[in-house]
Amino acid sequence: MTQNVDTGSGIVAARSPAELASGAEVAPVSLESAPLSPVGGHQSCEVLLLDDVELNNVLMAQAIGGIRGCSTVAFTDPATALAAIAAQPDRFASVVTDYEMPGMDGISFVRRLRAIAGFQHVPVIMVTSFDQRRIRREALEAGITDFMGKPFDAIEVKARLSNLLALDAARRIERDRSAWLAREVARATRTIREREREIVIRLARAAEYRDTDTGNHVARVSMLAGSIARELGCDPAWCTDLELASTMHDVGKIAVPDSLLLKPGRLSPEEQAIVRRHAEYGYGILEGSASHVLALAAEIALTHHEWWDGRGYPRGLSGDAIPLSGRIVAVADVFDALVSDRPYKRSWSRDEAAAHIDAHAGTHFDPACAAAFLRGKLWTRAELLPQDQDTSACQGSTFLF
């Protein structure tokens, strides 16, 4: 049964203990003084009250009613209050708890309250008639934000709680602003990456116009290089960058005469030397960029024709002196070149090309990269096979591997 209680500052509806224990809302009554707003007067908030004495909850609810936008939910049992908070940790803007309660005192309650995810920074006021330094120290260590004595003053309740709620509202606004900024930075980063990807793809297309096979070749090399890197256990983000950067491994061919790129049959030693310059041309086009992908592409362009045993070009690097990106793309590039028709040769079968990779591990290719290629049976993937593959054997052409 509900009855009205005159507190001296106004009338409130007192709830039964059962209603309070269930979290029934205590109807706030405005005080005579001007109401304060903790959040600029445009948002509402709920304050959880915990006191084993029902009348104390009623009196506190009346005092808090003087804060514009605030309502209260009262509990007389700490365990029930904790369950309500755990079920909806974002519901309550603040907690006002008594210290001396049967079964669980206010300090124990706050320790358990602070362990609830999302409730570490919510303001908590402890109301106590004790003024012992030890109790206050333990309460502060448990996570109490502020204290009020008994009997409490309604004006003091309004002032203290309003200040705490205003500070918490500012913290929440700052948190939301930080989250918004993080989202904006992530969005801007995605936009930059998309534009970077577009630039890279357009640069790769430049090579397509010089070599009729290069367009599909760079796409297959990109997929194969990424697959080898993943088989090696490389960082996923780096694998993605490698896939994109490897599309420009032959961008330097735009500086090589068509008469050599499209020449059927063997190239003379002088012509081979000219074609081989495409590695340095590509590096010259791509070097010096602040873009990580373009820097990786420059590294690949320069080193993907180096051999593990040092017999490659343009710098004769060997072993681990060759960047991993170049070693990976070397396997991908040679495999796809072998299974593709070129002006100077006919295509090999995929099994023949895979056998070539295996046979030249440790001489041409990094053994680990070759093993990753073979272990993953990457040459069996249909998307890595040229659409017009001819499985006839190579006819003694001059390779530029």
Short mmCIF file of C-alpha atoms in Angstrom, two decimals:
data_model
loop_
_atom_site.label_atom_id
_atom_site.label_comp_id
_atom_site.label_asym_id
_atom_site.label_seq_id
_atom_site.Cartn_x
_atom_site.Cartn_y
_atom_site.Cartn_z
CA MET A 1 0.00 0.00 0.00
CA THR A 2 1.25 3.49 -0.87
CA GLN A 3 0.97 6.51 1.42
CA ASN A 4 2.19 10.10 1.22
CA VAL A 5 5.09 11.24 3.42
CA ASP A 6 5.62 14.84 4.48
CA THR A 7 9.37 15.43 4.63
CA GLY A 8 9.22 19.09 5.52
CA SER A 9 10.21 20.16 2.03
CA GLY A 10 7.27 18.72 0.16
CA ILE A 11 5.16 15.59 -0.24
CA VAL A 12 6.39 12.36 -1.84
CA ALA A 13 4.69 9.05 -2.37
CA ALA A 14 6.35 6.47 -0.12
CA ARG A 15 6.60 3.02 -1.70
CA SER A 16 6.30 -0.27 0.06
CA PRO A 17 9.55 -2.19 0.77
CA ALA A 18 8.59 -4.75 -1.86
CA GLU A 19 8.14 -2.01 -4.48
CA LEU A 20 11.46 -0.39 -3.58
CA ALA A 21 13.31 -3.70 -3.67
CA SER A 22 11.96 -4.38 -7.14
CA GLY A 23 13.33 -1.10 -8.45
CA ALA A 24 10.07 0.84 -8.46
CA GLU A 25 10.65 4.45 -9.44
CA VAL A 26 10.29 7.03 -6.67
CA ALA A 27 8.31 10.02 -7.88
CA PRO A 28 10.51 13.13 -7.50
CA VAL A 29 9.17 16.29 -5.91
CA SER A 30 10.76 19.65 -6.75
CA LEU A 31 12.21 21.71 -3.93
CA GLU A 32 11.53 25.39 -3.52
CA SER A 33 14.93 26.45 -4.78
CA ALA A 34 15.64 26.66 -8.51
CA PRO A 35 16.28 23.23 -10.07
CA LEU A 36 19.74 22.46 -11.42
CA SER A 37 20.47 20.55 -14.62
CA PRO A 38 23.47 18.20 -14.73
CA VAL A 39 23.61 18.04 -18.49
CA GLY A 40 22.64 21.44 -19.74
CA GLY A 41 18.92 20.95 -19.27
CA HIS A 42 18.37 18.87 -22.41
CA GLN A 43 18.87 15.26 -21.25
CA SER A 44 17.34 13.08 -18.54
CA CYS A 45 19.14 10.72 -16.21
CA GLU A 46 18.37 8.09 -13.62
CA VAL A 47 20.03 7.87 -10.24
CA LEU A 48 20.05 4.58 -8.35
CA LEU A 49 19.39 4.86 -4.61
CA LEU A 50 20.41 2.14 -2.17
CA ASP A 51 19.50 2.21 1.52
CA ASP A 52 18.05 -0.57 3.64
CA VAL A 53 15.80 2.03 5.33
CA GLU A 54 12.90 2.84 3.04
CA LEU A 55 12.31 6.34 4.40
CA ASN A 56 15.92 7.34 3.68
CA ASN A 57 15.40 6.45 0.03
CA VAL A 58 12.24 8.54 -0.02
CA LEU A 59 14.01 11.56 1.48
CA MET A 60 16.93 11.25 -0.93
CA ALA A 61 14.55 10.92 -3.88
CA GLN A 62 12.85 14.13 -2.83
CA ALA A 63 16.16 15.99 -2.66
CA ILE A 64 17.29 14.70 -6.04
CA GLY A 65 13.94 15.72 -7.48
CA GLY A 66 15.25 19.27 -7.38
CA ILE A 67 17.69 18.47 -10.17
CA ARG A 68 16.04 19.05 -13.52
CA GLY A 69 15.83 15.91 -15.65
CA CYS A 70 16.75 13.51 -12.83
CA SER A 71 14.58 10.63 -11.68
CA THR A 72 15.39 7.96 -9.14
CA VAL A 73 15.11 4.19 -8.81
CA ALA A 74 15.33 2.96 -5.22
CA PHE A 75 16.50 -0.36 -3.78
CA THR A 76 16.73 -1.64 -0.22
CA ASP A 77 18.77 -4.76 -1.03
CA PRO A 78 22.37 -4.46 -2.38
CA ALA A 79 22.24 -7.74 -4.31
CA THR A 80 19.08 -6.67 -6.13
CA ALA A 81 20.64 -3.31 -6.94
CA LEU A 82 23.76 -5.00 -8.34
CA ALA A 83 21.62 -7.26 -10.50
CA ALA A 84 19.77 -4.25 -11.91
CA ILE A 85 23.04 -2.47 -12.70
CA ALA A 86 24.57 -5.56 -14.30
CA ALA A 87 21.49 -6.00 -16.48
CA GLN A 88 21.61 -2.38 -17.73
CA PRO A 89 24.99 -0.78 -16.94
CA ASP A 90 24.27 2.20 -19.19
CA ARG A 91 20.97 2.96 -17.48
CA PHE A 92 22.16 4.80 -14.38
CA ALA A 93 24.01 8.12 -14.40
CA SER A 94 24.94 7.92 -10.72
CA VAL A 95 24.53 5.86 -7.56
CA VAL A 96 23.83 7.07 -4.01
CA THR A 97 24.40 4.33 -1.46
CA ASP A 98 24.26 4.02 2.30
CA TYR A 99 27.32 2.67 4.12
CA GLU A 100 25.80 0.66 6.96
CA MET A 101 23.53 -2.08 5.59
CA PRO A 102 22.91 -5.67 6.73
CA GLY A 103 24.55 -8.44 4.69
CA MET A 104 26.71 -6.16 2.53
CA ASP A 105 28.03 -2.77 3.56
CA GLY A 106 28.43 0.14 1.17
CA ILE A 107 32.14 -0.45 0.56
CA SER A 108 31.62 -4.10 -0.40
CA PHE A 109 28.74 -3.02 -2.63
CA VAL A 110 30.91 -0.49 -4.45
CA ARG A 111 33.74 -2.99 -4.96
CA ARG A 112 31.33 -5.34 -6.69
CA LEU A 113 29.71 -2.47 -8.56
CA ARG A 114 33.06 -1.29 -9.99
CA ALA A 115 33.70 -4.81 -11.29
CA ILE A 116 30.71 -4.51 -13.63
CA ALA A 117 31.82 -3.77 -17.19
CA GLY A 118 30.96 -0.22 -18.20
CA PHE A 119 30.45 0.99 -14.63
CA GLN A 120 34.02 1.87 -13.66
CA HIS A 121 33.61 5.64 -14.00
CA VAL A 122 29.99 6.28 -12.98
CA PRO A 123 29.85 8.71 -9.99
CA VAL A 124 29.02 7.02 -6.68
CA ILE A 125 28.17 8.94 -3.49
CA MET A 126 28.25 7.22 -0.11
CA VAL A 127 26.00 8.50 2.66
CA THR A 128 27.28 7.67 6.14
CA SER A 129 27.04 8.88 9.71
CA PHE A 130 30.57 7.61 10.37
CA ASP A 131 33.46 10.03 10.07
CA GLN A 132 36.29 7.56 10.60
CA ARG A 133 39.35 8.10 8.41
CA ARG A 134 39.79 4.35 7.88
CA ILE A 135 36.28 3.93 6.50
CA ARG A 136 36.65 6.88 4.16
CA ARG A 137 40.04 5.64 2.93
CA GLU A 138 38.65 2.16 2.24
CA ALA A 139 35.66 3.69 0.48
CA LEU A 140 37.87 5.81 -1.76
CA GLU A 141 40.03 2.80 -2.59
CA ALA A 142 36.88 0.85 -3.46
CA GLY A 143 35.81 3.52 -5.94
CA ILE A 144 33.62 5.99 -4.05
CA THR A 145 33.52 9.38 -5.77
CA ASP A 146 32.17 11.54 -2.93
CA PHE A 147 30.69 11.41 0.59
CA MET A 148 27.69 12.96 2.33
CA GLY A 149 27.00 12.85 6.02
CA LYS A 150 23.83 11.93 7.87
CA PRO A 151 21.52 13.63 8.24
CA PHE A 152 22.04 15.04 4.75
CA ASP A 153 21.04 18.50 3.60
CA ALA A 154 18.81 18.66 0.51
CA ILE A 155 20.64 21.68 -0.91
CA GLU A 156 23.98 19.94 -0.46
CA VAL A 157 22.59 16.83 -2.20
CA LYS A 158 21.54 18.91 -5.18
CA ALA A 159 24.86 20.74 -5.41
CA ARG A 160 27.11 17.71 -4.99
CA LEU A 161 25.16 15.41 -7.27
CA SER A 162 24.65 18.10 -9.93
CA ASN A 163 28.38 18.77 -10.03
CA LEU A 164 29.22 15.08 -10.29
CA LEU A 165 26.63 14.52 -13.00
CA ALA A 166 27.90 17.52 -14.95
CA LEU A 167 31.46 16.18 -14.80
CA ASP A 168 30.27 12.73 -15.84
CA ALA A 169 28.23 14.22 -18.69
CA ALA A 170 31.33 16.06 -19.89
CA ARG A 171 33.30 12.81 -19.69
CA ARG A 172 30.65 11.00 -21.72
CA ILE A 173 30.61 13.79 -24.31
CA GLU A 174 34.40 13.60 -24.55
CA ARG A 175 34.21 9.82 -24.88
CA ASP A 176 31.62 10.11 -27.62
CA ARG A 177 33.70 12.78 -29.34
CA SER A 178 36.76 10.54 -29.17
CA ALA A 179 34.77 7.66 -30.61
CA TRP A 180 33.49 9.93 -33.39
CA LEU A 181 37.01 11.12 -34.14
CA ALA A 182 38.22 7.51 -34.24
CA ARG A 183 35.47 6.66 -36.71
CA GLU A 184 36.32 9.69 -38.83
CA VAL A 185 40.02 8.82 -38.84
CA ALA A 186 39.18 5.26 -39.84
CA ARG A 187 36.90 6.51 -42.60
CA ALA A 188 39.54 8.95 -43.86
CA THR A 189 42.15 6.19 -43.77
CA ARG A 190 39.89 3.93 -45.82
CA THR A 191 39.38 6.74 -48.32
CA ILE A 192 43.12 7.31 -48.59
CA ARG A 193 43.69 3.59 -49.04
CA GLU A 194 41.04 3.43 -51.74
CA ARG A 195 42.60 6.36 -53.58
CA GLU A 196 46.04 4.84 -53.13
CA ARG A 197 44.73 1.59 -54.57
CA GLU A 198 43.26 3.47 -57.53
CA ILE A 199 46.60 5.20 -58.20
CA VAL A 200 48.43 1.88 -58.04
CA ILE A 201 45.98 0.18 -60.39
CA ARG A 202 46.17 3.04 -62.86
CA LEU A 203 49.97 2.90 -62.80
CA ALA A 204 49.79 -0.83 -63.44
CA ARG A 205 47.45 -0.21 -66.36
CA ALA A 206 50.11 1.97 -67.95
CA ALA A 207 52.20 -1.15 -68.43
CA GLU A 208 49.26 -3.00 -69.97
CA TYR A 209 49.28 -0.71 -72.99
CA ARG A 210 52.90 -1.66 -73.69
CA ASP A 211 52.53 -5.42 -73.30
CA THR A 212 49.32 -7.08 -74.45
CA ASP A 213 49.68 -9.91 -71.94
CA THR A 214 50.65 -7.83 -68.93
CA GLY A 215 47.13 -6.86 -67.83
CA ASN A 216 46.00 -10.38 -66.93
CA HIS A 217 49.54 -11.32 -65.91
CA VAL A 218 49.76 -8.68 -63.18
CA ALA A 219 46.38 -9.72 -61.76
CA ARG A 220 47.45 -13.37 -61.56
CA VAL A 221 50.86 -12.50 -60.12
CA SER A 222 49.11 -10.36 -57.51
CA MET A 223 46.83 -13.20 -56.41
CA LEU A 224 49.64 -15.74 -56.42
CA ALA A 225 52.04 -13.48 -54.48
CA GLY A 226 49.41 -12.87 -51.81
CA SER A 227 48.73 -16.61 -51.55
CA ILE A 228 52.43 -17.44 -51.15
CA ALA A 229 52.79 -14.75 -48.47
CA ARG A 230 49.83 -16.15 -46.53
CA GLU A 231 51.20 -19.67 -46.86
CA LEU A 232 54.43 -18.33 -45.33
CA GLY A 233 52.41 -16.95 -42.40
CA CYS A 234 53.09 -13.29 -43.14
CA ASP A 235 51.06 -10.55 -41.47
CA PRO A 236 47.62 -10.34 -43.15
CA ALA A 237 47.85 -6.56 -43.66
CA TRP A 238 51.26 -6.96 -45.29
CA CYS A 239 49.88 -9.70 -47.54
CA THR A 240 47.16 -7.31 -48.71
CA ASP A 241 49.73 -4.58 -49.38
CA LEU A 242 51.90 -7.08 -51.24
CA GLU A 243 49.01 -8.08 -53.49
CA LEU A 244 48.44 -4.46 -54.43
CA ALA A 245 52.10 -3.50 -54.76
CA SER A 246 52.97 -6.54 -56.87
CA THR A 247 50.66 -5.34 -59.65
CA MET A 248 53.39 -2.82 -60.51
CA HIS A 249 56.31 -5.23 -60.62
CA ASP A 250 56.77 -4.63 -64.37
CA VAL A 251 55.71 -0.97 -64.54
CA GLY A 252 59.21 -0.13 -65.78
CA LYS A 253 58.37 -1.81 -69.08
CA ILE A 254 56.72 1.42 -70.19
CA ALA A 255 60.28 2.64 -70.82
CA VAL A 256 61.22 -0.39 -72.95
CA PRO A 257 60.68 -0.16 -76.74
CA ASP A 258 57.71 -2.10 -78.15
CA SER A 259 60.00 -3.65 -80.72
CA LEU A 260 61.72 -5.55 -77.93
CA LEU A 261 58.70 -6.30 -75.73
CA LEU A 262 56.75 -7.74 -78.64
CA LYS A 263 59.61 -9.33 -80.54
CA PRO A 264 58.97 -12.99 -81.41
CA GLY A 265 61.91 -15.28 -80.88
CA ARG A 266 65.24 -14.70 -79.22
CA LEU A 267 66.63 -11.39 -78.05
CA SER A 268 70.26 -10.53 -78.64
CA PRO A 269 72.50 -9.97 -75.59
CA GLU A 270 72.28 -6.22 -76.23
CA GLU A 271 68.47 -6.39 -76.45
CA GLN A 272 68.29 -8.46 -73.27
CA ALA A 273 70.32 -5.81 -71.48
CA ILE A 274 67.86 -3.12 -72.58
CA VAL A 275 64.82 -5.14 -71.48
CA ARG A 276 66.40 -5.92 -68.14
CA ARG A 277 66.63 -2.23 -67.39
CA HIS A 278 62.88 -2.27 -66.75
CA ALA A 279 63.59 -3.29 -63.15
CA GLU A 280 65.54 -0.09 -62.51
CA TYR A 281 63.12 1.99 -64.58
CA GLY A 282 60.25 0.73 -62.42
CA TYR A 283 62.16 1.50 -59.25
CA GLY A 284 62.89 5.00 -60.52
CA ILE A 285 59.19 5.58 -61.18
CA LEU A 286 58.07 4.38 -57.75
CA GLU A 287 60.86 5.26 -55.31
CA GLY A 288 60.67 8.10 -52.80
CA SER A 289 56.94 7.87 -52.11
CA ALA A 290 55.60 8.31 -48.58
CA SER A 291 53.03 5.65 -49.43
CA HIS A 292 53.86 2.31 -47.87
CA VAL A 293 52.33 0.47 -50.81
CA LEU A 294 54.28 2.46 -53.40
CA ALA A 295 57.49 1.98 -51.41
CA LEU A 296 56.81 -1.76 -51.36
CA ALA A 297 56.07 -1.65 -55.09
CA ALA A 298 59.41 0.08 -55.74
CA GLU A 299 61.17 -2.66 -53.77
CA ILE A 300 59.42 -5.35 -55.79
CA ALA A 301 60.05 -3.67 -59.14
CA LEU A 302 63.78 -3.54 -58.40
CA THR A 303 64.30 -7.01 -56.90
CA HIS A 304 61.84 -9.50 -58.41
CA HIS A 305 64.42 -10.62 -61.00
CA GLU A 306 67.15 -11.27 -58.43
CA TRP A 307 68.18 -14.91 -57.93
CA TRP A 308 68.67 -16.65 -54.61
CA ASP A 309 72.19 -17.68 -55.66
CA GLY A 310 73.13 -14.15 -56.80
CA ARG A 311 72.95 -14.68 -60.57
CA GLY A 312 69.96 -12.40 -61.11
CA TYR A 313 69.66 -8.75 -62.03
CA PRO A 314 69.94 -5.77 -61.78
CA ARG A 315 72.18 -5.81 -58.68
CA GLY A 316 73.18 -9.45 -58.29
CA LEU A 317 71.74 -9.72 -54.78
CA SER A 318 71.60 -13.13 -53.13
CA GLY A 319 69.87 -14.89 -50.26
CA ASP A 320 68.26 -12.78 -47.57
CA ALA A 321 69.78 -9.64 -49.08
CA ILE A 322 66.87 -9.85 -51.50
CA PRO A 323 63.75 -8.41 -49.80
CA LEU A 324 61.06 -10.99 -49.03
CA SER A 325 58.64 -9.15 -51.31
CA GLY A 326 60.99 -9.60 -54.26
CA ARG A 327 61.59 -13.27 -53.44
CA ILE A 328 57.85 -13.98 -53.29
CA VAL A 329 57.04 -12.13 -56.51
CA ALA A 330 59.94 -13.90 -58.27
CA VAL A 331 58.14 -17.24 -57.81
CA ALA A 332 54.75 -15.82 -58.80
CA ASP A 333 56.12 -13.96 -61.83
CA VAL A 334 58.11 -16.87 -63.25
CA PHE A 335 55.29 -19.37 -62.75
CA ASP A 336 52.77 -17.19 -64.55
CA ALA A 337 55.23 -16.34 -67.32
CA LEU A 338 55.84 -20.05 -67.90
CA VAL A 339 52.15 -20.96 -68.19
CA SER A 340 51.36 -17.96 -70.43
CA ASP A 341 51.82 -17.52 -74.17
CA ARG A 342 54.33 -14.79 -74.97
CA PRO A 343 55.57 -13.42 -78.31
CA TYR A 344 58.84 -15.26 -77.74
CA LYS A 345 57.51 -18.59 -76.40
CA ARG A 346 54.57 -20.94 -76.04
CA SER A 347 53.06 -21.78 -72.68
CA TRP A 348 54.00 -24.66 -70.42
CA SER A 349 51.54 -26.83 -68.53
CA ARG A 350 50.99 -25.93 -64.90
CA ASP A 351 52.61 -29.16 -63.72
CA GLU A 352 55.68 -28.43 -65.84
CA ALA A 353 55.89 -24.91 -64.46
CA ALA A 354 55.50 -26.16 -60.87
CA ALA A 355 58.26 -28.70 -61.50
CA HIS A 356 60.47 -25.83 -62.74
CA ILE A 357 59.87 -23.92 -59.50
CA ASP A 358 60.74 -27.03 -57.49
CA ALA A 359 63.88 -27.77 -59.52
CA HIS A 360 65.22 -24.23 -59.14
CA ALA A 361 64.54 -23.81 -55.41
CA GLY A 362 67.82 -22.78 -53.84
CA THR A 363 69.27 -21.45 -57.09
CA HIS A 364 66.75 -19.11 -58.70
CA PHE A 365 64.18 -19.10 -55.90
CA ASP A 366 64.17 -18.71 -52.14
CA PRO A 367 63.64 -22.33 -50.95
CA ALA A 368 61.05 -21.20 -48.38
CA CYS A 369 59.00 -19.30 -50.97
CA ALA A 370 59.20 -22.18 -53.43
CA ALA A 371 58.16 -24.62 -50.69
CA ALA A 372 55.18 -22.43 -49.74
CA PHE A 373 54.11 -22.32 -53.39
CA LEU A 374 54.39 -26.11 -53.74
CA ARG A 375 52.94 -26.92 -50.31
CA GLY A 376 49.82 -24.91 -50.99
CA LYS A 377 49.42 -26.45 -54.47
CA LEU A 378 48.75 -22.89 -55.61
CA TRP A 379 49.33 -23.73 -59.26
CA THR A 380 46.12 -25.82 -59.28
CA ARG A 381 43.86 -22.80 -58.72
CA ALA A 382 41.76 -22.17 -61.83
CA GLU A 383 41.80 -18.39 -61.43
CA LEU A 384 45.59 -18.45 -61.78
CA LEU A 385 45.47 -20.10 -65.21
CA PRO A 386 45.51 -17.88 -68.31
CA GLN A 387 42.24 -18.16 -70.21
CA ASP A 388 43.96 -19.01 -73.48
CA GLN A 389 46.60 -21.38 -72.09
CA ASP A 390 48.24 -23.69 -74.58
CA THR A 391 49.93 -26.64 -72.89
CA SER A 392 52.46 -27.21 -75.65
CA ALA A 393 56.10 -27.20 -74.60
CA CYS A 394 58.36 -24.20 -74.68
CA GLN A 395 60.22 -23.88 -77.96
CA GLY A 396 63.70 -22.87 -76.87
CA SER A 397 62.99 -19.19 -76.35
CA THR A 398 65.22 -16.78 -74.47
CA PHE A 399 63.84 -16.19 -70.95
CA LEU A 400 64.45 -13.04 -68.98
CA PHE A 401 63.98 -14.59 -65.55
#
